[in-house]
PDB file of C-alpha atoms in Angstrom:
ATOM      1  CA  UNK A   1     -47.837-144.613  35.087  1.00  0.00           C
ATOM      2  CA  UNK A   2     -44.729-143.592  36.812  1.00  0.00           C
ATOM      3  CA  UNK A   3     -43.835-141.820  33.682  1.00  0.00           C
ATOM      4  CA  UNK A   4     -47.080-139.886  33.698  1.00  0.00           C
ATOM      5  CA  UNK A   5     -46.760-139.204  37.375  1.00  0.00           C
ATOM      6  CA  UNK A   6     -43.226-137.820  36.869  1.00  0.00           C
ATOM      7  CA  UNK A   7     -44.362-135.832  33.908  1.00  0.00           C
ATOM      8  CA  UNK A   8     -47.275-134.324  35.850  1.00  0.00           C
ATOM      9  CA  UNK A   9     -45.033-133.545  38.828  1.00  0.00           C
ATOM     10  CA  UNK A  10     -42.566-131.880  36.468  1.00  0.00           C
ATOM     11  CA  UNK A  11     -45.352-129.799  34.950  1.00  0.00           C
ATOM     12  CA  UNK A  12     -46.612-129.022  38.442  1.00  0.00           C
ATOM     13  CA  UNK A  13     -43.127-127.798  39.440  1.00  0.00           C
ATOM     14  CA  UNK A  14     -42.878-125.715  36.257  1.00  0.00           C
ATOM     15  CA  UNK A  15     -46.295-124.184  36.919  1.00  0.00           C
ATOM     16  CA  UNK A  16     -45.387-123.587  40.553  1.00  0.00           C
ATOM     17  CA  UNK A  17     -42.133-121.920  39.455  1.00  0.00           C
ATOM     18  CA  UNK A  18     -44.024-119.810  36.922  1.00  0.00           C
ATOM     19  CA  UNK A  19     -46.609-118.952  39.586  1.00  0.00           C
ATOM     20  CA  UNK A  20     -43.857-117.865  41.993  1.00  0.00           C
ATOM     21  CA  UNK A  21     -42.255-115.769  39.236  1.00  0.00           C
ATOM     22  CA  UNK A  22     -45.595-114.139  38.497  1.00  0.00           C
ATOM     23  CA  UNK A  23     -46.159-113.569  42.191  1.00  0.00           C
ATOM     24  CA  UNK A  24     -42.734-111.848  42.469  1.00  0.00           C
ATOM     25  CA  UNK A  25     -43.488-109.754  39.388  1.00  0.00           C
ATOM     26  CA  UNK A  26     -46.860-108.828  40.896  1.00  0.00           C
ATOM     27  CA  UNK A  27     -45.173-107.776  44.171  1.00  0.00           C
ATOM     28  CA  UNK A  28     -42.642-105.664  42.227  1.00  0.00           C
ATOM     29  CA  UNK A  29     -45.483-104.019  40.306  1.00  0.00           C
ATOM     30  CA  UNK A  30     -47.357-103.311  43.539  1.00  0.00           C
ATOM     31  CA  UNK A  31     -44.199-101.762  45.056  1.00  0.00           C
ATOM     32  CA  UNK A  32     -43.712 -99.655  41.930  1.00  0.00           C
ATOM     33  CA  UNK A  33     -47.381 -98.641  42.008  1.00  0.00           C
ATOM     34  CA  UNK A  34     -47.097 -97.668  45.688  1.00  0.00           C
ATOM     35  CA  UNK A  35     -43.979 -95.591  44.960  1.00  0.00           C
ATOM     36  CA  UNK A  36     -45.717 -93.895  42.023  1.00  0.00           C
ATOM     37  CA  UNK A  37     -48.748 -93.138  44.220  1.00  0.00           C
ATOM     38  CA  UNK A  38     -46.445 -91.604  46.848  1.00  0.00           C
ATOM     39  CA  UNK A  39     -44.701 -89.535  44.164  1.00  0.00           C
ATOM     40  CA  UNK A  40     -48.099 -88.445  42.859  1.00  0.00           C
ATOM     41  CA  UNK A  41     -49.117 -87.349  46.363  1.00  0.00           C
ATOM     42  CA  UNK A  42     -45.888 -85.329  46.692  1.00  0.00           C
ATOM     43  CA  UNK A  43     -46.520 -83.748  43.299  1.00  0.00           C
ATOM     44  CA  UNK A  44     -50.085 -82.891  44.368  1.00  0.00           C
ATOM     45  CA  UNK A  45     -48.769 -81.349  47.607  1.00  0.00           C
ATOM     46  CA  UNK A  46     -46.179 -79.372  45.642  1.00  0.00           C
ATOM     47  CA  UNK A  47     -48.871 -78.264  43.196  1.00  0.00           C
ATOM     48  CA  UNK A  48     -51.136 -77.125  46.033  1.00  0.00           C
ATOM     49  CA  UNK A  49     -48.233 -75.227  47.618  1.00  0.00           C
ATOM     50  CA  UNK A  50     -47.427 -73.602  44.273  1.00  0.00           C
ATOM     51  CA  UNK A  51     -51.078 -72.642  43.752  1.00  0.00           C
ATOM     52  CA  UNK A  52     -51.199 -71.157  47.243  1.00  0.00           C
ATOM     53  CA  UNK A  53     -48.006 -69.187  46.542  1.00  0.00           C
ATOM     54  CA  UNK A  54     -49.445 -67.912  43.243  1.00  0.00           C
ATOM     55  CA  UNK A  55     -52.652 -66.824  44.983  1.00  0.00           C
ATOM     56  CA  UNK A  56     -50.621 -65.005  47.673  1.00  0.00           C
ATOM     57  CA  UNK A  57     -48.433 -63.410  44.988  1.00  0.00           C
ATOM     58  CA  UNK A  58     -51.524 -62.213  43.118  1.00  0.00           C
ATOM     59  CA  UNK A  59     -52.925 -60.821  46.346  1.00  0.00           C
ATOM     60  CA  UNK A  60     -49.663 -58.975  47.069  1.00  0.00           C
ATOM     61  CA  UNK A  61     -49.573 -57.672  43.491  1.00  0.00           C
ATOM     62  CA  UNK A  62     -53.127 -56.369  43.779  1.00  0.00           C
ATOM     63  CA  UNK A  63     -52.302 -54.700  47.092  1.00  0.00           C
ATOM     64  CA  UNK A  64     -49.096 -53.235  45.653  1.00  0.00           C
ATOM     65  CA  UNK A  65     -50.931 -51.966  42.579  1.00  0.00           C
ATOM     66  CA  UNK A  66     -53.558 -50.368  44.807  1.00  0.00           C
ATOM     67  CA  UNK A  67     -50.906 -48.671  46.980  1.00  0.00           C
ATOM     68  CA  UNK A  68     -48.970 -47.586  43.903  1.00  0.00           C
ATOM     69  CA  UNK A  69     -52.104 -46.112  42.361  1.00  0.00           C
ATOM     70  CA  UNK A  70     -52.834 -44.327  45.633  1.00  0.00           C
ATOM     71  CA  UNK A  71     -49.255 -42.974  45.761  1.00  0.00           C
ATOM     72  CA  UNK A  72     -49.427 -41.846  42.132  1.00  0.00           C
ATOM     73  CA  UNK A  73     -52.683 -40.004  42.755  1.00  0.00           C
ATOM     74  CA  UNK A  74     -51.167 -38.292  45.838  1.00  0.00           C
ATOM     75  CA  UNK A  75     -48.026 -37.413  43.896  1.00  0.00           C
ATOM     76  CA  UNK A  76     -50.127 -36.133  41.036  1.00  0.00           C
ATOM     77  CA  UNK A  77     -52.151 -33.880  43.344  1.00  0.00           C
ATOM     78  CA  UNK A  78     -48.925 -32.676  45.046  1.00  0.00           C
ATOM     79  CA  UNK A  79     -47.489 -31.985  41.606  1.00  0.00           C
ATOM     80  CA  UNK A  80     -50.557 -29.903  40.756  1.00  0.00           C
ATOM     81  CA  UNK A  81     -50.130 -28.014  44.048  1.00  0.00           C
ATOM     82  CA  UNK A  82     -46.434 -27.460  43.276  1.00  0.00           C
ATOM     83  CA  UNK A  83     -47.358 -26.198  39.813  1.00  0.00           C
ATOM     84  CA  UNK A  84     -49.765 -23.749  41.426  1.00  0.00           C
ATOM     85  CA  UNK A  85     -47.084 -22.642  43.909  1.00  0.00           C
ATOM     86  CA  UNK A  86     -44.578 -22.357  41.076  1.00  0.00           C
ATOM     87  CA  UNK A  87     -47.045 -20.215  39.165  1.00  0.00           C
ATOM     88  CA  UNK A  88     -47.402 -17.965  42.238  1.00  0.00           C
ATOM     89  CA  UNK A  89     -43.613 -17.717  42.568  1.00  0.00           C
ATOM     90  CA  UNK A  90     -43.321 -16.896  38.880  1.00  0.00           C
ATOM     91  CA  UNK A  91     -45.996 -14.222  39.321  1.00  0.00           C
ATOM     92  CA  UNK A  92     -44.123 -12.807  42.362  1.00  0.00           C
ATOM     93  CA  UNK A  93     -40.815 -12.826  40.445  1.00  0.00           C
ATOM     94  CA  UNK A  94     -42.395 -11.074  37.489  1.00  0.00           C
ATOM     95  CA  UNK A  95     -43.754  -8.375  39.831  1.00  0.00           C
ATOM     96  CA  UNK A  96     -40.391  -7.839  41.547  1.00  0.00           C
ATOM     97  CA  UNK A  97     -38.580  -7.863  38.190  1.00  0.00           C
ATOM     98  CA  UNK A  98     -41.036  -5.237  36.977  1.00  0.00           C
ATOM     99  CA  UNK A  99     -40.270  -3.125  40.076  1.00  0.00           C
ATOM    100  CA  UNK A 100     -36.512  -3.400  39.445  1.00  0.00           C
ATOM    101  CA  UNK A 101     -36.962  -2.435  35.822  1.00  0.00           C
ATOM    102  CA  UNK A 102     -39.060   0.511  36.936  1.00  0.00           C
ATOM    103  CA  UNK A 103     -36.583   1.741  39.561  1.00  0.00           C
ATOM    104  CA  UNK A 104     -33.511   0.934  37.500  1.00  0.00           C
ATOM    105  CA  UNK A 105     -31.633  -0.254  40.600  1.00  0.00           C
ATOM    106  CA  UNK A 106     -29.096  -3.038  40.094  1.00  0.00           C
ATOM    107  CA  UNK A 107     -29.093  -6.119  42.334  1.00  0.00           C
ATOM    108  CA  UNK A 108     -27.617  -5.212  45.695  1.00  0.00           C
ATOM    109  CA  UNK A 109     -25.544  -7.123  48.224  1.00  0.00           C
ATOM    110  CA  UNK A 110     -26.147  -6.581  51.888  1.00  0.00           C
ATOM    111  CA  UNK A 111     -23.448  -7.566  54.350  1.00  0.00           C
ATOM    112  CA  UNK A 112     -24.505  -8.058  57.954  1.00  0.00           C
ATOM    113  CA  UNK A 113     -21.764  -7.814  60.516  1.00  0.00           C
ATOM    114  CA  UNK A 114     -21.352  -9.064  64.033  1.00  0.00           C
ATOM    115  CA  UNK A 115     -20.416  -5.719  65.568  1.00  0.00           C
ATOM    116  CA  UNK A 116     -18.639  -7.275  68.555  1.00  0.00           C
ATOM    117  CA  UNK A 117     -16.271  -9.075  66.202  1.00  0.00           C
ATOM    118  CA  UNK A 118     -16.035  -6.063  63.922  1.00  0.00           C
ATOM    119  CA  UNK A 119     -14.858  -3.717  66.657  1.00  0.00           C
ATOM    120  CA  UNK A 120     -12.180  -6.203  67.745  1.00  0.00           C
ATOM    121  CA  UNK A 121     -10.931  -6.666  64.180  1.00  0.00           C
ATOM    122  CA  UNK A 122      -7.785  -4.741  63.245  1.00  0.00           C
ATOM    123  CA  UNK A 123      -9.492  -3.156  60.261  1.00  0.00           C
ATOM    124  CA  UNK A 124     -11.980  -1.446  62.604  1.00  0.00           C
ATOM    125  CA  UNK A 125      -9.119   0.691  63.889  1.00  0.00           C
ATOM    126  CA  UNK A 126      -8.658   2.093  60.396  1.00  0.00           C
ATOM    127  CA  UNK A 127     -11.244   4.479  59.044  1.00  0.00           C
ATOM    128  CA  UNK A 128     -12.552   2.653  56.004  1.00  0.00           C
ATOM    129  CA  UNK A 129     -15.770   2.125  54.192  1.00  0.00           C
ATOM    130  CA  UNK A 130     -18.478   0.646  56.464  1.00  0.00           C
ATOM    131  CA  UNK A 131     -19.150  -2.231  54.035  1.00  0.00           C
ATOM    132  CA  UNK A 132     -15.523  -3.272  53.764  1.00  0.00           C
ATOM    133  CA  UNK A 133     -15.347  -7.011  52.948  1.00  0.00           C
ATOM    134  CA  UNK A 134     -12.280  -7.497  55.164  1.00  0.00           C
ATOM    135  CA  UNK A 135     -14.494  -7.411  58.267  1.00  0.00           C
ATOM    136  CA  UNK A 136     -15.828 -10.635  59.758  1.00  0.00           C
ATOM    137  CA  UNK A 137     -19.377 -10.950  58.466  1.00  0.00           C
ATOM    138  CA  UNK A 138     -22.168 -12.882  60.069  1.00  0.00           C
ATOM    139  CA  UNK A 139     -23.814 -13.614  56.727  1.00  0.00           C
ATOM    140  CA  UNK A 140     -24.100 -12.433  53.168  1.00  0.00           C
ATOM    141  CA  UNK A 141     -27.521 -11.500  51.875  1.00  0.00           C
ATOM    142  CA  UNK A 142     -28.062 -11.052  48.169  1.00  0.00           C
ATOM    143  CA  UNK A 143     -31.170  -9.761  46.523  1.00  0.00           C
ATOM    144  CA  UNK A 144     -32.668  -6.924  44.548  1.00  0.00           C
ATOM    145  CA  UNK A 145     -33.548  -3.578  46.112  1.00  0.00           C
ATOM    146  CA  UNK A 146     -34.910  -3.572  49.662  1.00  0.00           C
ATOM    147  CA  UNK A 147     -37.087  -6.695  49.443  1.00  0.00           C
ATOM    148  CA  UNK A 148     -34.256  -8.973  50.566  1.00  0.00           C
ATOM    149  CA  UNK A 149     -33.614  -6.811  53.627  1.00  0.00           C
ATOM    150  CA  UNK A 150     -37.279  -6.907  54.616  1.00  0.00           C
ATOM    151  CA  UNK A 151     -37.367 -10.705  54.234  1.00  0.00           C
ATOM    152  CA  UNK A 152     -34.147 -11.014  56.269  1.00  0.00           C
ATOM    153  CA  UNK A 153     -35.583  -9.022  59.155  1.00  0.00           C
ATOM    154  CA  UNK A 154     -38.748 -11.155  59.064  1.00  0.00           C
ATOM    155  CA  UNK A 155     -36.630 -14.328  59.284  1.00  0.00           C
ATOM    156  CA  UNK A 156     -34.476 -12.898  62.086  1.00  0.00           C
ATOM    157  CA  UNK A 157     -37.601 -11.826  63.997  1.00  0.00           C
ATOM    158  CA  UNK A 158     -39.132 -15.312  63.603  1.00  0.00           C
ATOM    159  CA  UNK A 159     -35.931 -16.949  64.881  1.00  0.00           C
ATOM    160  CA  UNK A 160     -35.805 -14.744  67.959  1.00  0.00           C
ATOM    161  CA  UNK A 161     -39.390 -15.703  68.876  1.00  0.00           C
TER     162      UNK A 161
END
């Protein structure tokens, strides 16, 4: 009987040892499972943040596309206006070119002088041509026939007002 009692106690100790080992393994698995659940929660949070960022990006892209389309339509209409203005300028140039061909006058240069400076200049003491380029000029106006002079006086009149 002692032998059986010893044998049963030995088996009991082995089973207890095995039970403790299984209990430790179970605790390790539970820890691992808890860590994996935490990681999964972080991944879900990251995924939600990424989805939110993608939704915001799509919203910004839609808004940008709308503004770009609006800008393109404005630019397109301005371009059409500029084409119309360019056509008017071309029409005006063709009329003035026709006038110059009709009159046969070459392009003229008009020199405007500041007479106060001109009378003080040493060349004013010498009798020379009134359009002498050695005089101090206020500005140089180039154009064809008298149209440039008329435009210049309009500009000067507007500035004085």
